[in-house]
PDB file of C-alpha atoms in Angstrom:
ATOM      1  CA  ALA E   1       0.000   0.000   0.000  1.00 56.00           C
ATOM      2  CA  GLN E   2       1.314   3.404  -0.941  1.00 59.00           C
ATOM      3  CA  LYS E   3       2.069   5.304   2.206  1.00 91.00           C
ATOM      4  CA  ILE E   4       2.905   8.735   0.808  1.00 95.00           C
ATOM      5  CA  THR E   5       0.777  10.312  -1.896  1.00 96.00           C
ATOM      6  CA  GLN E   6       1.591  13.443  -3.827  1.00 96.00           C
ATOM      7  CA  THR E   7      -1.261  14.036  -6.236  1.00 95.00           C
ATOM      8  CA  GLN E   8       0.223  16.978  -8.135  1.00 96.00           C
ATOM      9  CA  PRO E   9       2.768  15.807 -10.705  1.00 94.00           C
ATOM     10  CA  GLY E  10       3.384  19.417 -11.757  1.00 95.00           C
ATOM     11  CA  MET E  11       2.575  22.884 -10.499  1.00 95.00           C
ATOM     12  CA  PHE E  12       3.076  26.415 -11.764  1.00 96.00           C
ATOM     13  CA  VAL E  13       3.320  29.503  -9.601  1.00 97.00           C
ATOM     14  CA  GLN E  14       3.984  33.125 -10.378  1.00 97.00           C
ATOM     15  CA  GLU E  15       7.112  34.600  -8.872  1.00 97.00           C
ATOM     16  CA  LYS E  16       6.493  36.224  -5.477  1.00 97.00           C
ATOM     17  CA  GLU E  17       3.247  34.333  -4.926  1.00 97.00           C
ATOM     18  CA  ALA E  18       2.657  31.532  -2.437  1.00 98.00           C
ATOM     19  CA  VAL E  19       2.147  27.916  -3.449  1.00 98.00           C
ATOM     20  CA  THR E  20       0.960  24.806  -1.622  1.00 98.00           C
ATOM     21  CA  LEU E  21       2.258  21.351  -2.477  1.00 98.00           C
ATOM     22  CA  ASP E  22       0.037  18.534  -1.271  1.00 98.00           C
ATOM     23  CA  CYS E  23       1.094  15.435   0.616  1.00 98.00           C
ATOM     24  CA  THR E  24      -1.052  12.804   2.295  1.00 97.00           C
ATOM     25  CA  TYR E  25       0.244   9.825   4.190  1.00 97.00           C
ATOM     26  CA  ASP E  26      -0.947   6.603   5.699  1.00 95.00           C
ATOM     27  CA  THR E  27       0.380   4.947   8.818  1.00 91.00           C
ATOM     28  CA  SER E  28      -0.904   3.129  11.861  1.00 89.00           C
ATOM     29  CA  ASP E  29       2.158   4.076  13.891  1.00 88.00           C
ATOM     30  CA  PRO E  30       1.410   6.893  16.346  1.00 89.00           C
ATOM     31  CA  SER E  31       5.039   8.015  16.203  1.00 89.00           C
ATOM     32  CA  TYR E  32       6.281   9.227  12.847  1.00 91.00           C
ATOM     33  CA  GLY E  33       8.054  12.096  11.169  1.00 93.00           C
ATOM     34  CA  LEU E  34       7.348  13.899   7.942  1.00 95.00           C
ATOM     35  CA  PHE E  35      10.001  15.495   5.767  1.00 96.00           C
ATOM     36  CA  TRP E  36      10.088  17.628   2.674  1.00 98.00           C
ATOM     37  CA  TYR E  37      13.070  17.572   0.339  1.00 97.00           C
ATOM     38  CA  LYS E  38      13.853  19.696  -2.699  1.00 97.00           C
ATOM     39  CA  GLN E  39      15.632  18.242  -5.717  1.00 95.00           C
ATOM     40  CA  PRO E  40      16.834  20.847  -8.240  1.00 95.00           C
ATOM     41  CA  SER E  41      17.763  19.836 -11.765  1.00 92.00           C
ATOM     42  CA  SER E  42      21.317  19.275 -10.561  1.00 90.00           C
ATOM     43  CA  GLY E  43      20.043  16.232  -8.703  1.00 89.00           C
ATOM     44  CA  GLU E  44      21.039  16.807  -5.094  1.00 90.00           C
ATOM     45  CA  MET E  45      18.436  16.257  -2.382  1.00 94.00           C
ATOM     46  CA  ILE E  46      18.077  19.224  -0.053  1.00 95.00           C
ATOM     47  CA  PHE E  47      16.292  18.908   3.286  1.00 95.00           C
ATOM     48  CA  LEU E  48      13.700  21.658   3.773  1.00 97.00           C
ATOM     49  CA  ILE E  49      11.502  21.031   6.781  1.00 97.00           C
ATOM     50  CA  TYR E  50      10.455  18.428   9.344  1.00 95.00           C
ATOM     51  CA  GLN E  51       7.245  17.782  11.288  1.00 95.00           C
ATOM     52  CA  GLY E  52       7.001  15.258  14.092  1.00 93.00           C
ATOM     53  CA  SER E  53       3.712  13.510  14.763  1.00 92.00           C
ATOM     54  CA  TYR E  54       3.622  14.801  18.321  1.00 91.00           C
ATOM     55  CA  ASP E  55       4.537  18.367  17.459  1.00 91.00           C
ATOM     56  CA  GLN E  56       1.779  20.702  18.523  1.00 89.00           C
ATOM     57  CA  GLN E  57       2.670  23.498  16.156  1.00 93.00           C
ATOM     58  CA  ASN E  58       3.172  23.537  12.425  1.00 95.00           C
ATOM     59  CA  ALA E  59       6.825  23.594  11.436  1.00 95.00           C
ATOM     60  CA  THR E  60       8.281  26.663   9.784  1.00 96.00           C
ATOM     61  CA  GLU E  61      11.696  27.291   8.236  1.00 95.00           C
ATOM     62  CA  GLY E  62      12.081  30.661   6.598  1.00 97.00           C
ATOM     63  CA  ARG E  63       9.783  30.774   3.560  1.00 97.00           C
ATOM     64  CA  TYR E  64       8.749  27.161   4.084  1.00 98.00           C
ATOM     65  CA  SER E  65       5.939  26.101   6.359  1.00 97.00           C
ATOM     66  CA  LEU E  66       4.172  22.828   6.812  1.00 97.00           C
ATOM     67  CA  ASN E  67       0.388  22.719   7.075  1.00 96.00           C
ATOM     68  CA  PHE E  68       0.055  19.627   9.265  1.00 96.00           C
ATOM     69  CA  GLN E  69      -3.469  18.258   9.643  1.00 96.00           C
ATOM     70  CA  LYS E  70      -3.054  15.092  11.647  1.00 94.00           C
ATOM     71  CA  ALA E  71      -6.667  13.927  11.546  1.00 94.00           C
ATOM     72  CA  ARG E  72      -6.677  14.220   7.767  1.00 95.00           C
ATOM     73  CA  LYS E  73      -3.192  12.718   7.505  1.00 96.00           C
ATOM     74  CA  SER E  74      -1.938  15.544   5.395  1.00 97.00           C
ATOM     75  CA  ALA E  75       1.323  17.479   5.519  1.00 97.00           C
ATOM     76  CA  ASN E  76       1.226  20.103   2.822  1.00 98.00           C
ATOM     77  CA  LEU E  77       4.251  22.288   2.115  1.00 98.00           C
ATOM     78  CA  VAL E  78       3.628  25.991   1.728  1.00 98.00           C
ATOM     79  CA  ILE E  79       6.260  28.102   0.001  1.00 98.00           C
ATOM     80  CA  SER E  80       5.722  31.814   0.440  1.00 97.00           C
ATOM     81  CA  ALA E  81       7.043  34.549  -1.866  1.00 97.00           C
ATOM     82  CA  SER E  82       8.179  32.092  -4.555  1.00 97.00           C
ATOM     83  CA  GLN E  83      11.503  32.704  -6.223  1.00 97.00           C
ATOM     84  CA  LEU E  84      12.820  31.489  -9.568  1.00 97.00           C
ATOM     85  CA  GLY E  85      15.288  29.300  -7.668  1.00 97.00           C
ATOM     86  CA  ASP E  86      12.398  27.395  -6.127  1.00 98.00           C
ATOM     87  CA  SER E  87      11.810  25.639  -9.436  1.00 98.00           C
ATOM     88  CA  ALA E  88      12.577  22.001  -8.648  1.00 97.00           C
ATOM     89  CA  MET E  89      11.105  18.631  -7.734  1.00 96.00           C
ATOM     90  CA  TYR E  90       9.700  18.457  -4.231  1.00 97.00           C
ATOM     91  CA  PHE E  91       9.385  15.192  -2.349  1.00 97.00           C
ATOM     92  CA  CYS E  92       7.385  14.433   0.753  1.00 97.00           C
ATOM     93  CA  ALA E  93       8.708  11.581   2.877  1.00 96.00           C
ATOM     94  CA  MET E  94       7.730   9.758   6.038  1.00 95.00           C
ATOM     95  CA  ARG E  95       9.718   7.994   8.700  1.00 92.00           C
ATOM     96  CA  GLU E  96       7.807   5.620  10.921  1.00 83.00           C
ATOM     97  CA  GLY E  97       8.767   4.642  14.434  1.00 75.00           C
ATOM     98  CA  GLY E  98       9.924   1.152  15.290  1.00 69.00           C
ATOM     99  CA  GLY E  99      13.634   1.757  15.175  1.00 70.00           C
ATOM    100  CA  SER E 100      14.248   1.975  11.436  1.00 74.00           C
ATOM    101  CA  TYR E 101      15.072   5.428  10.201  1.00 85.00           C
ATOM    102  CA  LYS E 102      14.433   4.715   6.540  1.00 89.00           C
ATOM    103  CA  LEU E 103      12.305   7.179   4.593  1.00 93.00           C
ATOM    104  CA  ILE E 104       9.356   6.344   2.382  1.00 94.00           C
ATOM    105  CA  PHE E 105       9.058   8.919  -0.398  1.00 95.00           C
ATOM    106  CA  GLY E 106       6.183  10.162  -2.461  1.00 95.00           C
ATOM    107  CA  SER E 107       6.400  10.417  -6.226  1.00 94.00           C
ATOM    108  CA  GLY E 108       7.160  14.124  -6.119  1.00 95.00           C
ATOM    109  CA  THR E 109       5.772  17.381  -7.479  1.00 97.00           C
ATOM    110  CA  ARG E 110       7.612  19.389 -10.095  1.00 97.00           C
ATOM    111  CA  LEU E 111       7.261  23.093  -9.355  1.00 98.00           C
ATOM    112  CA  LEU E 112       7.927  25.716 -11.992  1.00 98.00           C
ATOM    113  CA  VAL E 113       8.119  29.341 -10.919  1.00 98.00           C
ATOM    114  CA  ARG E 114       7.206  31.763 -13.684  1.00 97.00           C
ATOM    115  CA  PRO E 115       8.842  35.214 -13.834  1.00 95.00           C
TER     116      PRO E 115
ATOM    117  CA  GLY C   1      32.623  20.149   6.655  1.00 57.00           C
ATOM    118  CA  ALA C   2      32.531  17.575   3.891  1.00 84.00           C
ATOM    119  CA  GLY C   3      29.190  16.191   2.820  1.00 93.00           C
ATOM    120  CA  VAL C   4      28.300  12.707   1.666  1.00 96.00           C
ATOM    121  CA  SER C   5      30.425  11.645  -1.268  1.00 96.00           C
ATOM    122  CA  GLN C   6      29.744   8.924  -3.793  1.00 97.00           C
ATOM    123  CA  SER C   7      31.801   7.335  -6.512  1.00 96.00           C
ATOM    124  CA  PRO C   8      31.753   6.934  -9.376  1.00 97.00           C
ATOM    125  CA  SER C   9      29.416   9.741 -10.423  1.00 96.00           C
ATOM    126  CA  ASN C  10      28.554   7.857 -13.578  1.00 97.00           C
ATOM    127  CA  LYS C  11      28.878   4.190 -14.447  1.00 97.00           C
ATOM    128  CA  VAL C  12      28.069   2.555 -17.746  1.00 98.00           C
ATOM    129  CA  THR C  13      28.184  -1.206 -17.810  1.00 97.00           C
ATOM    130  CA  GLU C  14      27.075  -4.083 -19.935  1.00 97.00           C
ATOM    131  CA  LYS C  15      24.234  -6.365 -19.002  1.00 97.00           C
ATOM    132  CA  GLY C  16      25.465  -9.251 -16.903  1.00 97.00           C
ATOM    133  CA  LYS C  17      28.466  -7.455 -15.413  1.00 98.00           C
ATOM    134  CA  ASP C  18      28.879  -6.743 -11.706  1.00 98.00           C
ATOM    135  CA  VAL C  19      29.190  -3.182 -10.399  1.00 98.00           C
ATOM    136  CA  GLU C  20      30.259  -1.638  -7.114  1.00 98.00           C
ATOM    137  CA  LEU C  21      29.078   1.748  -5.940  1.00 98.00           C
ATOM    138  CA  ARG C  22      30.793   3.519  -3.068  1.00 97.00           C
ATOM    139  CA  CYS C  23      29.480   5.888  -0.425  1.00 97.00           C
ATOM    140  CA  ASP C  24      31.493   7.890   2.088  1.00 96.00           C
ATOM    141  CA  PRO C  25      29.141   9.337   4.733  1.00 95.00           C
ATOM    142  CA  ILE C  26      29.498  12.466   6.811  1.00 95.00           C
ATOM    143  CA  SER C  27      31.977  11.895   9.602  1.00 92.00           C
ATOM    144  CA  GLY C  28      30.217  11.026  12.830  1.00 90.00           C
ATOM    145  CA  HIS C  29      26.964   9.932  11.224  1.00 92.00           C
ATOM    146  CA  THR C  30      26.094   6.485  12.506  1.00 91.00           C
ATOM    147  CA  ALA C  31      23.271   5.794  10.059  1.00 93.00           C
ATOM    148  CA  LEU C  32      23.754   5.190   6.344  1.00 95.00           C
ATOM    149  CA  TYR C  33      21.075   4.605   3.718  1.00 96.00           C
ATOM    150  CA  TRP C  34      20.919   3.581   0.081  1.00 97.00           C
ATOM    151  CA  TYR C  35      18.068   4.627  -2.199  1.00 97.00           C
ATOM    152  CA  ARG C  36      17.390   4.191  -5.885  1.00 97.00           C
ATOM    153  CA  GLN C  37      15.745   6.778  -8.101  1.00 96.00           C
ATOM    154  CA  SER C  38      14.553   5.677 -11.503  1.00 92.00           C
ATOM    155  CA  LEU C  39      14.002   8.300 -14.199  1.00 82.00           C
ATOM    156  CA  GLY C  40      11.291  10.747 -13.164  1.00 73.00           C
ATOM    157  CA  GLN C  41      10.375   8.718 -10.091  1.00 77.00           C
ATOM    158  CA  GLY C  42      10.589   9.136  -6.365  1.00 82.00           C
ATOM    159  CA  LEU C  43      13.219   7.512  -4.217  1.00 93.00           C
ATOM    160  CA  GLU C  44      12.963   3.841  -3.393  1.00 94.00           C
ATOM    161  CA  PHE C  45      14.564   2.637  -0.158  1.00 95.00           C
ATOM    162  CA  LEU C  46      17.099  -0.158  -0.557  1.00 96.00           C
ATOM    163  CA  ILE C  47      19.041  -0.721   2.670  1.00 96.00           C
ATOM    164  CA  TYR C  48      19.846   0.982   5.974  1.00 93.00           C
ATOM    165  CA  PHE C  49      22.806   0.569   8.329  1.00 93.00           C
ATOM    166  CA  GLN C  50      22.832   1.821  11.905  1.00 90.00           C
ATOM    167  CA  GLY C  51      25.916   1.370  14.010  1.00 85.00           C
ATOM    168  CA  ASN C  52      26.617  -2.271  14.777  1.00 84.00           C
ATOM    169  CA  SER C  53      23.010  -3.366  14.362  1.00 87.00           C
ATOM    170  CA  ALA C  54      21.951  -5.783  11.657  1.00 88.00           C
ATOM    171  CA  PRO C  55      21.125  -3.793   8.517  1.00 90.00           C
ATOM    172  CA  ASP C  56      17.555  -3.321   7.347  1.00 92.00           C
ATOM    173  CA  LYS C  57      17.669  -4.996   3.931  1.00 93.00           C
ATOM    174  CA  SER C  58      13.931  -4.928   3.376  1.00 92.00           C
ATOM    175  CA  GLY C  59      14.160  -2.739   0.269  1.00 93.00           C
ATOM    176  CA  LEU C  60      16.666  -4.745  -1.748  1.00 96.00           C
ATOM    177  CA  PRO C  61      14.802  -5.783  -4.924  1.00 94.00           C
ATOM    178  CA  SER C  62      16.578  -9.090  -5.475  1.00 95.00           C
ATOM    179  CA  ASP C  63      19.444 -11.222  -4.237  1.00 96.00           C
ATOM    180  CA  ARG C  64      21.632  -9.677  -6.919  1.00 97.00           C
ATOM    181  CA  PHE C  65      21.837  -6.625  -4.689  1.00 97.00           C
ATOM    182  CA  SER C  66      23.998  -6.543  -1.590  1.00 97.00           C
ATOM    183  CA  ALA C  67      25.701  -3.911   0.521  1.00 96.00           C
ATOM    184  CA  GLU C  68      28.223  -3.736   3.257  1.00 95.00           C
ATOM    185  CA  ARG C  69      29.515  -1.080   5.561  1.00 94.00           C
ATOM    186  CA  THR C  70      33.034  -1.510   6.787  1.00 85.00           C
ATOM    187  CA  GLY C  71      34.229  -0.040  10.055  1.00 81.00           C
ATOM    188  CA  GLY C  72      30.999   1.850  10.520  1.00 77.00           C
ATOM    189  CA  SER C  73      31.926   4.303   7.791  1.00 90.00           C
ATOM    190  CA  VAL C  74      32.291   3.668   4.056  1.00 95.00           C
ATOM    191  CA  SER C  75      29.645   1.561   2.355  1.00 96.00           C
ATOM    192  CA  THR C  76      29.671  -0.360  -0.901  1.00 97.00           C
ATOM    193  CA  LEU C  77      26.543  -1.341  -2.822  1.00 98.00           C
ATOM    194  CA  THR C  78      27.143  -4.261  -5.162  1.00 98.00           C
ATOM    195  CA  ILE C  79      24.879  -5.277  -7.997  1.00 98.00           C
ATOM    196  CA  GLN C  80      25.672  -8.628  -9.549  1.00 98.00           C
ATOM    197  CA  ARG C  81      24.720  -9.683 -13.069  1.00 98.00           C
ATOM    198  CA  THR C  82      23.277  -6.260 -13.858  1.00 98.00           C
ATOM    199  CA  GLN C  83      20.058  -5.990 -15.814  1.00 97.00           C
ATOM    200  CA  GLN C  84      18.741  -3.073 -17.846  1.00 96.00           C
ATOM    201  CA  GLU C  85      16.056  -2.395 -15.237  1.00 94.00           C
ATOM    202  CA  ASP C  86      18.848  -1.673 -12.754  1.00 96.00           C
ATOM    203  CA  SER C  87      19.566   1.564 -14.622  1.00 96.00           C
ATOM    204  CA  ALA C  88      18.874   4.383 -12.186  1.00 97.00           C
ATOM    205  CA  VAL C  89      20.516   6.938  -9.939  1.00 97.00           C
ATOM    206  CA  TYR C  90      21.708   5.348  -6.718  1.00 97.00           C
ATOM    207  CA  LEU C  91      21.668   7.790  -3.831  1.00 97.00           C
ATOM    208  CA  CYS C  92      23.398   7.378  -0.524  1.00 97.00           C
ATOM    209  CA  ALA C  93      22.483   9.341   2.596  1.00 96.00           C
ATOM    210  CA  SER C  94      23.707   9.525   6.154  1.00 95.00           C
ATOM    211  CA  SER C  95      22.311  10.889   9.382  1.00 93.00           C
ATOM    212  CA  LEU C  96      22.785  11.154  13.070  1.00 90.00           C
ATOM    213  CA  VAL C  97      20.528   9.080  15.259  1.00 87.00           C
ATOM    214  CA  THR C  98      19.647  11.084  18.346  1.00 82.00           C
ATOM    215  CA  ALA C  99      16.643  10.944  20.609  1.00 76.00           C
ATOM    216  CA  GLY C 100      14.333  13.853  19.933  1.00 72.00           C
ATOM    217  CA  GLY C 101      16.290  15.092  16.940  1.00 75.00           C
ATOM    218  CA  TYR C 102      15.130  15.510  13.385  1.00 80.00           C
ATOM    219  CA  ASN C 103      17.835  13.088  12.273  1.00 86.00           C
ATOM    220  CA  GLU C 104      17.378  14.396   8.767  1.00 90.00           C
ATOM    221  CA  GLN C 105      19.224  12.544   6.076  1.00 93.00           C
ATOM    222  CA  PHE C 106      21.966  14.259   4.117  1.00 95.00           C
ATOM    223  CA  PHE C 107      22.247  12.969   0.588  1.00 95.00           C
ATOM    224  CA  GLY C 108      25.202  12.476  -1.667  1.00 96.00           C
ATOM    225  CA  PRO C 109      25.217  13.509  -5.331  1.00 95.00           C
ATOM    226  CA  GLY C 110      24.363  10.007  -6.496  1.00 96.00           C
ATOM    227  CA  THR C 111      25.794   7.511  -8.948  1.00 97.00           C
ATOM    228  CA  ARG C 112      24.053   7.328 -12.313  1.00 96.00           C
ATOM    229  CA  LEU C 113      24.135   3.707 -13.433  1.00 97.00           C
ATOM    230  CA  THR C 114      23.397   2.828 -17.036  1.00 97.00           C
ATOM    231  CA  VAL C 115      23.167  -0.818 -18.037  1.00 97.00           C
ATOM    232  CA  LEU C 116      23.422  -1.367 -21.759  1.00 96.00           C
TER     233      LEU C 116
END
């Protein structure tokens, strides 16, 4: 069963506007972590933001924030004031508890920022 | 400090040959991971090493794939009798493992494997 779902294969956003990238997940483990990574065309994976399942507040890191709705099992990434350099693939990933720190990734969303 | 390094950056091989891919993690990171990314796809977990514990091999797609981590540092992923479907970018990552920490994974640049 697919545990991380990103339903937007591609998204466009106008420079300086905000954009939301969707991510839903499925787990029966009460302890888990959610990550967002950015992959530019150069190929490297860049960690953006983390949300723990027990965190009371939504995570924020600069222009990135995570809209965490636990009951709906969604962890959407919000990028504010988009910049041309934000054009990249974005992956949502989940780490379950149980001692293994492996990540399960979604299929990604390609974001293109228009000038 | 130095990030995760991988070698070679590109590898072209013929079907049926064996290949070895190397990963040098960030110094001090006890956890090391291998993932595979096929063209236009997300990352697929292969194997995970943590300290002296038995590795989590649950993601290895077949017994042609194996990996080892010597001395708790450098890791080698070996693919025997390569097949065309093995063509992908192989990404290595490392992380700390600390209670209460993000323990985010830091990725290397990857090895692009092409099997002809």
